[in-house]
PDB file of C-alpha atoms in Angstrom:
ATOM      1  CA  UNK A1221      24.036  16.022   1.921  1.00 69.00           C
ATOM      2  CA  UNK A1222      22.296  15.387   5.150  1.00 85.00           C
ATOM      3  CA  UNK A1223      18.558  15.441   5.136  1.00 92.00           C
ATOM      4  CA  UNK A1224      15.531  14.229   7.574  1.00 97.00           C
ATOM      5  CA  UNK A1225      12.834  12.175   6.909  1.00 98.00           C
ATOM      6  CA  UNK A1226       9.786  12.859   8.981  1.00 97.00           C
ATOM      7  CA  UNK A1227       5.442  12.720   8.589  1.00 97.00           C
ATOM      8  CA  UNK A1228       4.175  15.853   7.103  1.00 97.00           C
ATOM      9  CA  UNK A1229       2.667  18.618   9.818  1.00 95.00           C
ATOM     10  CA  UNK A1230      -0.202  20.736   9.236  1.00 94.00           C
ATOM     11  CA  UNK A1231       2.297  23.716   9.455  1.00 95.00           C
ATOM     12  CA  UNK A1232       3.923  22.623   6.611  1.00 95.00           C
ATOM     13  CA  UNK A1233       1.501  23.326   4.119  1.00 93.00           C
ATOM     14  CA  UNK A1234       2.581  26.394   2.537  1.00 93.00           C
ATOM     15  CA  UNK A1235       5.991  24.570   2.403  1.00 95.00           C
ATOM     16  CA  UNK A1236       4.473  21.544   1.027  1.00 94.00           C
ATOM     17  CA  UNK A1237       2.597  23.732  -1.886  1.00 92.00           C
ATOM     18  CA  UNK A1238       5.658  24.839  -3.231  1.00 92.00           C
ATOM     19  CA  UNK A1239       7.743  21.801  -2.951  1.00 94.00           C
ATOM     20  CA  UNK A1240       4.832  20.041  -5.053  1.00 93.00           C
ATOM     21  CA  UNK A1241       4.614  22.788  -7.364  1.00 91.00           C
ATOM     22  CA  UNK A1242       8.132  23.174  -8.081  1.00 92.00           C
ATOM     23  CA  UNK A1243       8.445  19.067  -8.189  1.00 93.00           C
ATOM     24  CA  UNK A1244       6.065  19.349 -10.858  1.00 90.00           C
ATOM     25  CA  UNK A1245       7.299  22.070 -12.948  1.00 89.00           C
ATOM     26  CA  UNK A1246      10.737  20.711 -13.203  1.00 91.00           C
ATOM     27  CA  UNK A1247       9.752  16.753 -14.214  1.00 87.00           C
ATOM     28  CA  UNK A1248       8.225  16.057 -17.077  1.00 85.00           C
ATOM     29  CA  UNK A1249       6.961  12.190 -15.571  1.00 87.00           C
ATOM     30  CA  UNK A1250       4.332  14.107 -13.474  1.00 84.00           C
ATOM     31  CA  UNK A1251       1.057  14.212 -14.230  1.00 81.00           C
ATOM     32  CA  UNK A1252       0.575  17.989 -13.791  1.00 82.00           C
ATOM     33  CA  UNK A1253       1.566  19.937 -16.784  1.00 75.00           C
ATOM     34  CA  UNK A1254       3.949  22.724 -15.249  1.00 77.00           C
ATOM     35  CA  UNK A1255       2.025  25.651 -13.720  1.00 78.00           C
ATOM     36  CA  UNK A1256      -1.111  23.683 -13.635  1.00 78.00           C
ATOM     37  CA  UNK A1257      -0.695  22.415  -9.911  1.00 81.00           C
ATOM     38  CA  UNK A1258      -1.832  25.581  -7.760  1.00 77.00           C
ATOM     39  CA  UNK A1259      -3.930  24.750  -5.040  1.00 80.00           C
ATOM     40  CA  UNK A1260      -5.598  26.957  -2.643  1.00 82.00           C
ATOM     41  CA  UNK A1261      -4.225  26.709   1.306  1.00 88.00           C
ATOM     42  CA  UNK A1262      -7.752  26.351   2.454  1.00 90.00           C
ATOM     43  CA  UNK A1263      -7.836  22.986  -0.055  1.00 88.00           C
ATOM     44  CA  UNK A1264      -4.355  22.203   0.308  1.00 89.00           C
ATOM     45  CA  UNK A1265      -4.822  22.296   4.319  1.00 91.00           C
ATOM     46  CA  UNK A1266      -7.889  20.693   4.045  1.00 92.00           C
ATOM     47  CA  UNK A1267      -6.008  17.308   1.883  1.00 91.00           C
ATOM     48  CA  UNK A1268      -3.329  17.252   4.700  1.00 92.00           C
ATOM     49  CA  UNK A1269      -5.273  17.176   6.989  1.00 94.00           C
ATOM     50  CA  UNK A1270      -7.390  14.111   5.765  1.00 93.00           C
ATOM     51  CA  UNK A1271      -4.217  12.417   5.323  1.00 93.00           C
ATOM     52  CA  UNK A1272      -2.417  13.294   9.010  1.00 94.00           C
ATOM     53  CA  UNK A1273      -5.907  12.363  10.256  1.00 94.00           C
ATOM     54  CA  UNK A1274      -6.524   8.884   8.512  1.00 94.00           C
ATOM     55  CA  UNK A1275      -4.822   5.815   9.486  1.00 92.00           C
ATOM     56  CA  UNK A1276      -4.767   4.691   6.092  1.00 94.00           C
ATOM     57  CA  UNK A1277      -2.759   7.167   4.469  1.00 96.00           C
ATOM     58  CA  UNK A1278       0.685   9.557   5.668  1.00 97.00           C
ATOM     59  CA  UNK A1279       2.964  11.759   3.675  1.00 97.00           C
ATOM     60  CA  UNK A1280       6.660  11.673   4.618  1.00 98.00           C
ATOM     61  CA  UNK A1281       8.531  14.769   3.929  1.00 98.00           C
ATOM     62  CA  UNK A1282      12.201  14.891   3.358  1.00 98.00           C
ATOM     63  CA  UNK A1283      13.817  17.844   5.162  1.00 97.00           C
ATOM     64  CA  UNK A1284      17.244  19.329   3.832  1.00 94.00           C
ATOM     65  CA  UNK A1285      18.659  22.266   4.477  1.00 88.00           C
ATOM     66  CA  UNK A1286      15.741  23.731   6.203  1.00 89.00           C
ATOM     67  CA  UNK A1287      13.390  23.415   3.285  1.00 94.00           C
ATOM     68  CA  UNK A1288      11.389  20.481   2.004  1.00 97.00           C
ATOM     69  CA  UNK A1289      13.232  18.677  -0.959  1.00 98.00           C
ATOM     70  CA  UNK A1290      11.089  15.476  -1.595  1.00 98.00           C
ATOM     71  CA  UNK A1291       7.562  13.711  -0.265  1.00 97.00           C
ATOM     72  CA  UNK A1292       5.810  10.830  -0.530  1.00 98.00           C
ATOM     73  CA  UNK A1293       2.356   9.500  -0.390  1.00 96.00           C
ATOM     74  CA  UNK A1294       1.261   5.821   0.475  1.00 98.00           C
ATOM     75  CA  UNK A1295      -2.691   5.551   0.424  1.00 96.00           C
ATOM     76  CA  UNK A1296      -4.357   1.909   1.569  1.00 95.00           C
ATOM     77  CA  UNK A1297      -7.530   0.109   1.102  1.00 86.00           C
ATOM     78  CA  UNK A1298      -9.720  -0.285   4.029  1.00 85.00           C
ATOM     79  CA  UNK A1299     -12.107  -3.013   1.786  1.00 90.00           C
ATOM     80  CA  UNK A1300     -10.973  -6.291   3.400  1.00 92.00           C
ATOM     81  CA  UNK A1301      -9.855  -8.001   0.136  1.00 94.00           C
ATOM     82  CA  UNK A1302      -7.157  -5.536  -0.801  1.00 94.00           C
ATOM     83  CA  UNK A1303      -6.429  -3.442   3.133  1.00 93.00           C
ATOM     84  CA  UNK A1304      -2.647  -5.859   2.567  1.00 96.00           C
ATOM     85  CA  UNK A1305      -1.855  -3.353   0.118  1.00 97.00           C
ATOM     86  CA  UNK A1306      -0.469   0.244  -0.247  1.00 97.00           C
ATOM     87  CA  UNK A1307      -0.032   2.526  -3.252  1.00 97.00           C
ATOM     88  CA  UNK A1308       2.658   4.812  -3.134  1.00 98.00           C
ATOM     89  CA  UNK A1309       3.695   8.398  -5.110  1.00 96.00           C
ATOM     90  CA  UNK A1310       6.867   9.671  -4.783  1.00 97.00           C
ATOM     91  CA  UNK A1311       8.775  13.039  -5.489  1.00 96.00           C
ATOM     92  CA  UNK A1312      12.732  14.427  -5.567  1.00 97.00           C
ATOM     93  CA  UNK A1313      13.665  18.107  -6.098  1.00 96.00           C
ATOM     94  CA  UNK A1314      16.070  17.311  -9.031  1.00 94.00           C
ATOM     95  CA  UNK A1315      19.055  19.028  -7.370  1.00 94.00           C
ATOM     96  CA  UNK A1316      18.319  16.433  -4.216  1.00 95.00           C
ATOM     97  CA  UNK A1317      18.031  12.972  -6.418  1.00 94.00           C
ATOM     98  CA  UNK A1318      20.894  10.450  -5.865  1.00 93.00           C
ATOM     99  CA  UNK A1319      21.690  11.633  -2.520  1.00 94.00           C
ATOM    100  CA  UNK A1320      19.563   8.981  -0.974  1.00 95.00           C
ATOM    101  CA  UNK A1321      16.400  11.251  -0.705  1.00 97.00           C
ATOM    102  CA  UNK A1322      14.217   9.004  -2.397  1.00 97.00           C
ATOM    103  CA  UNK A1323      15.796   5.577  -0.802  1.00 97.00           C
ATOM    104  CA  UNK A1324      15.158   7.296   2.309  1.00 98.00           C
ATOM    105  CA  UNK A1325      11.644   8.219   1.917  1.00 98.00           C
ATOM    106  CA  UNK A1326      10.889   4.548   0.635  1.00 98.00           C
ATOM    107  CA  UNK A1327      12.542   3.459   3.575  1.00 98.00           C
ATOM    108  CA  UNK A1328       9.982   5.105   6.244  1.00 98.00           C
ATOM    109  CA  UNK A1329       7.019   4.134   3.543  1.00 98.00           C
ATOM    110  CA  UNK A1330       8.156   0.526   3.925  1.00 98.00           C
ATOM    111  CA  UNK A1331       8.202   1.177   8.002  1.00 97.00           C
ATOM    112  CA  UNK A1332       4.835   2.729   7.858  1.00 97.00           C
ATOM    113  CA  UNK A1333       3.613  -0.083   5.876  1.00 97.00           C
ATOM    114  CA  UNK A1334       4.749  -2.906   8.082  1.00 96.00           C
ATOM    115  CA  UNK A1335       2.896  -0.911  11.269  1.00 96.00           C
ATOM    116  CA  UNK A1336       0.303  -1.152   9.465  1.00 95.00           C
ATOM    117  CA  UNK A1337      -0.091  -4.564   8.375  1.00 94.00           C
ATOM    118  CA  UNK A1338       1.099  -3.599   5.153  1.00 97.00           C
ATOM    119  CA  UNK A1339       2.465  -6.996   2.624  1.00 97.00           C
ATOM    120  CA  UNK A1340       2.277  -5.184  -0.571  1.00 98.00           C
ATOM    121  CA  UNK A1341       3.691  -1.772  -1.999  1.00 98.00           C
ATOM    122  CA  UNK A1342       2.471  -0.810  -5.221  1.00 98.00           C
ATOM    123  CA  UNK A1343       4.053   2.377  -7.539  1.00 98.00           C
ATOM    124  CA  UNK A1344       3.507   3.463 -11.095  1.00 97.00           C
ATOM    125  CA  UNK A1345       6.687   4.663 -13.100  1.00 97.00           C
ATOM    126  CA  UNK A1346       6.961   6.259 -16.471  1.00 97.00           C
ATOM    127  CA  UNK A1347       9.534   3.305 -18.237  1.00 98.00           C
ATOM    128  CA  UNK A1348      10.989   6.412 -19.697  1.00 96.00           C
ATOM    129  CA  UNK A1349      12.364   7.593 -16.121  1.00 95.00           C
ATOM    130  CA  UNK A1350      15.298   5.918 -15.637  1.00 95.00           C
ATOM    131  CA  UNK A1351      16.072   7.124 -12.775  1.00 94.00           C
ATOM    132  CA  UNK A1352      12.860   6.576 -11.127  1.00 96.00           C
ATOM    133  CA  UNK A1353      12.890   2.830 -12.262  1.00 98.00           C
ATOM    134  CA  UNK A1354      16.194   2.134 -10.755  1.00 97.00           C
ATOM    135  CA  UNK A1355      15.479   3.945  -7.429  1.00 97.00           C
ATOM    136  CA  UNK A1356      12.895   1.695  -6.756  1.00 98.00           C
ATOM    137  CA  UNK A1357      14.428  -1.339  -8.332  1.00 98.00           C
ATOM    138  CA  UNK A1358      17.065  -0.684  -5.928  1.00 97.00           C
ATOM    139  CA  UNK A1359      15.146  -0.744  -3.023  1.00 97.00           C
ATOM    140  CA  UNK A1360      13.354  -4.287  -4.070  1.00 98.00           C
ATOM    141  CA  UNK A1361      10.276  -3.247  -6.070  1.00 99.00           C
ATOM    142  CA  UNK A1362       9.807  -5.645  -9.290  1.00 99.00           C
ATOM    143  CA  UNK A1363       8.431  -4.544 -12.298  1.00 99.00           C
ATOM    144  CA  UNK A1364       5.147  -6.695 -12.654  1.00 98.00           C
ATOM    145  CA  UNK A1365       3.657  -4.789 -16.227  1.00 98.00           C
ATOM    146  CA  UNK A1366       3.497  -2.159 -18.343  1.00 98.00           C
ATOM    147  CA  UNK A1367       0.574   0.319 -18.719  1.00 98.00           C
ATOM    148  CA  UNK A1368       0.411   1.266 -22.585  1.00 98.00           C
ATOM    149  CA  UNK A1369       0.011   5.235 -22.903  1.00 98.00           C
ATOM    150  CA  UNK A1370      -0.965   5.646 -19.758  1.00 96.00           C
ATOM    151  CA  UNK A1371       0.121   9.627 -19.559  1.00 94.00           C
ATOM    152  CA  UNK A1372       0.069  12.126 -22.905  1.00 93.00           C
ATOM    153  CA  UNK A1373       2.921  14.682 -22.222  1.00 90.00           C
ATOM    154  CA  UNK A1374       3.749  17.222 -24.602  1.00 89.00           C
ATOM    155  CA  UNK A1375       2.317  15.909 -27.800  1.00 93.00           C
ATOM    156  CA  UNK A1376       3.533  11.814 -26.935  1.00 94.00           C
ATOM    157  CA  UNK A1377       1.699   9.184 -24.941  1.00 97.00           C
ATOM    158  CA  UNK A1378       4.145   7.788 -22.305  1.00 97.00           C
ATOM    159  CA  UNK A1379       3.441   4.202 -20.678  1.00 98.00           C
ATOM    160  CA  UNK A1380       4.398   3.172 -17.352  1.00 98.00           C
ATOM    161  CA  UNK A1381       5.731   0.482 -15.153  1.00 99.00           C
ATOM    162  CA  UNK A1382       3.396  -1.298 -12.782  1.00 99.00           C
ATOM    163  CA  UNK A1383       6.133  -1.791  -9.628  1.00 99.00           C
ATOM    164  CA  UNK A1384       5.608  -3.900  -6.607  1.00 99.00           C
ATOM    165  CA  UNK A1385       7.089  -4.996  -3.748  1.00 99.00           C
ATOM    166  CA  UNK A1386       6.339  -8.490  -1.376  1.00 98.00           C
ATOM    167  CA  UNK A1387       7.220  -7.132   2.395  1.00 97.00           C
ATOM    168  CA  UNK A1388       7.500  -9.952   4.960  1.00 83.00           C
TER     169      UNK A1388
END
């Protein structure tokens, strides 16, 4: 399954809507119940464009079949103290995970991150999404503690894995 990794466009917004959206729906690790993500364009456009804009954030996209199947966000600090250090969020269409989507967006995160001066990656996993846990264990990230019902989903609190990786 061949698919392209590339920094979000302003033209890709409507695209970028739905692939959010239907991320969200279809995982239950998010933290948007389903149906509750449903941004206007005008905001939607307006958050992309902040991020294309700033040169302490990007969104990758990841581009398969014509249609966007997976993102991800990496946001920095500009304070002095912590600007060594990124925070990512990352999302897979379900049909699209373990084809290398999400290795591959992690991938141009960790790129992004070294142009930038980046030595630390930071993500937050639900310890309940296996699948999520061993993506980015795979890729190097090291589980460094646990958050203790950090999300309520459906009735259940849900705690989550504090992940980080050293790049040199």
């Amino acid at each position: 399954m061949a698919h392209v990794i590339r920094e979000i466009s302003i033209k890709d917004v409507e695209n970028f809507i739905d692939l959010l959206s239907k991320i969200y729906d279809e995982s239950e690790f998010t933290f948007y119940n389903p149906g509750e993500y449903s941004p206007s364009i005008a905001s939607a456009s307006q958050n992309l464009e902040n991020y294309i804009t700033s040169p302490s954030k990007a969104i990758y996209v990841a581009e398969s079949d014509e249609q966007l199947v997976g993102y991800a966000f990496v946001n920095t600090e500009t304070y002095e103290r912590t600007q060594h250090e990124a925070v990512i969020y990352l999302g897979v269409k379900k049909y699209y995970q373990k084809h290398g989507v999400g290795q591959a967006l992690i991938n141009a995160i960790e790129a992004w991150s070294l142009n930038h001066k980046i030595r630390r990656i930071e993500a937050t996993v639900v310890t309940e999404n296996g699948r999520a846990v061993e993506l980015f264990k795979g890729t190097g990230f090291q589980i460094e503690g646990e958050l203790k019902d950090k999300l309520y989903i459906n009735g259940r609190y849900y705690n989550e894995y504090v992940m980080a990786k050293i790049l040199n």
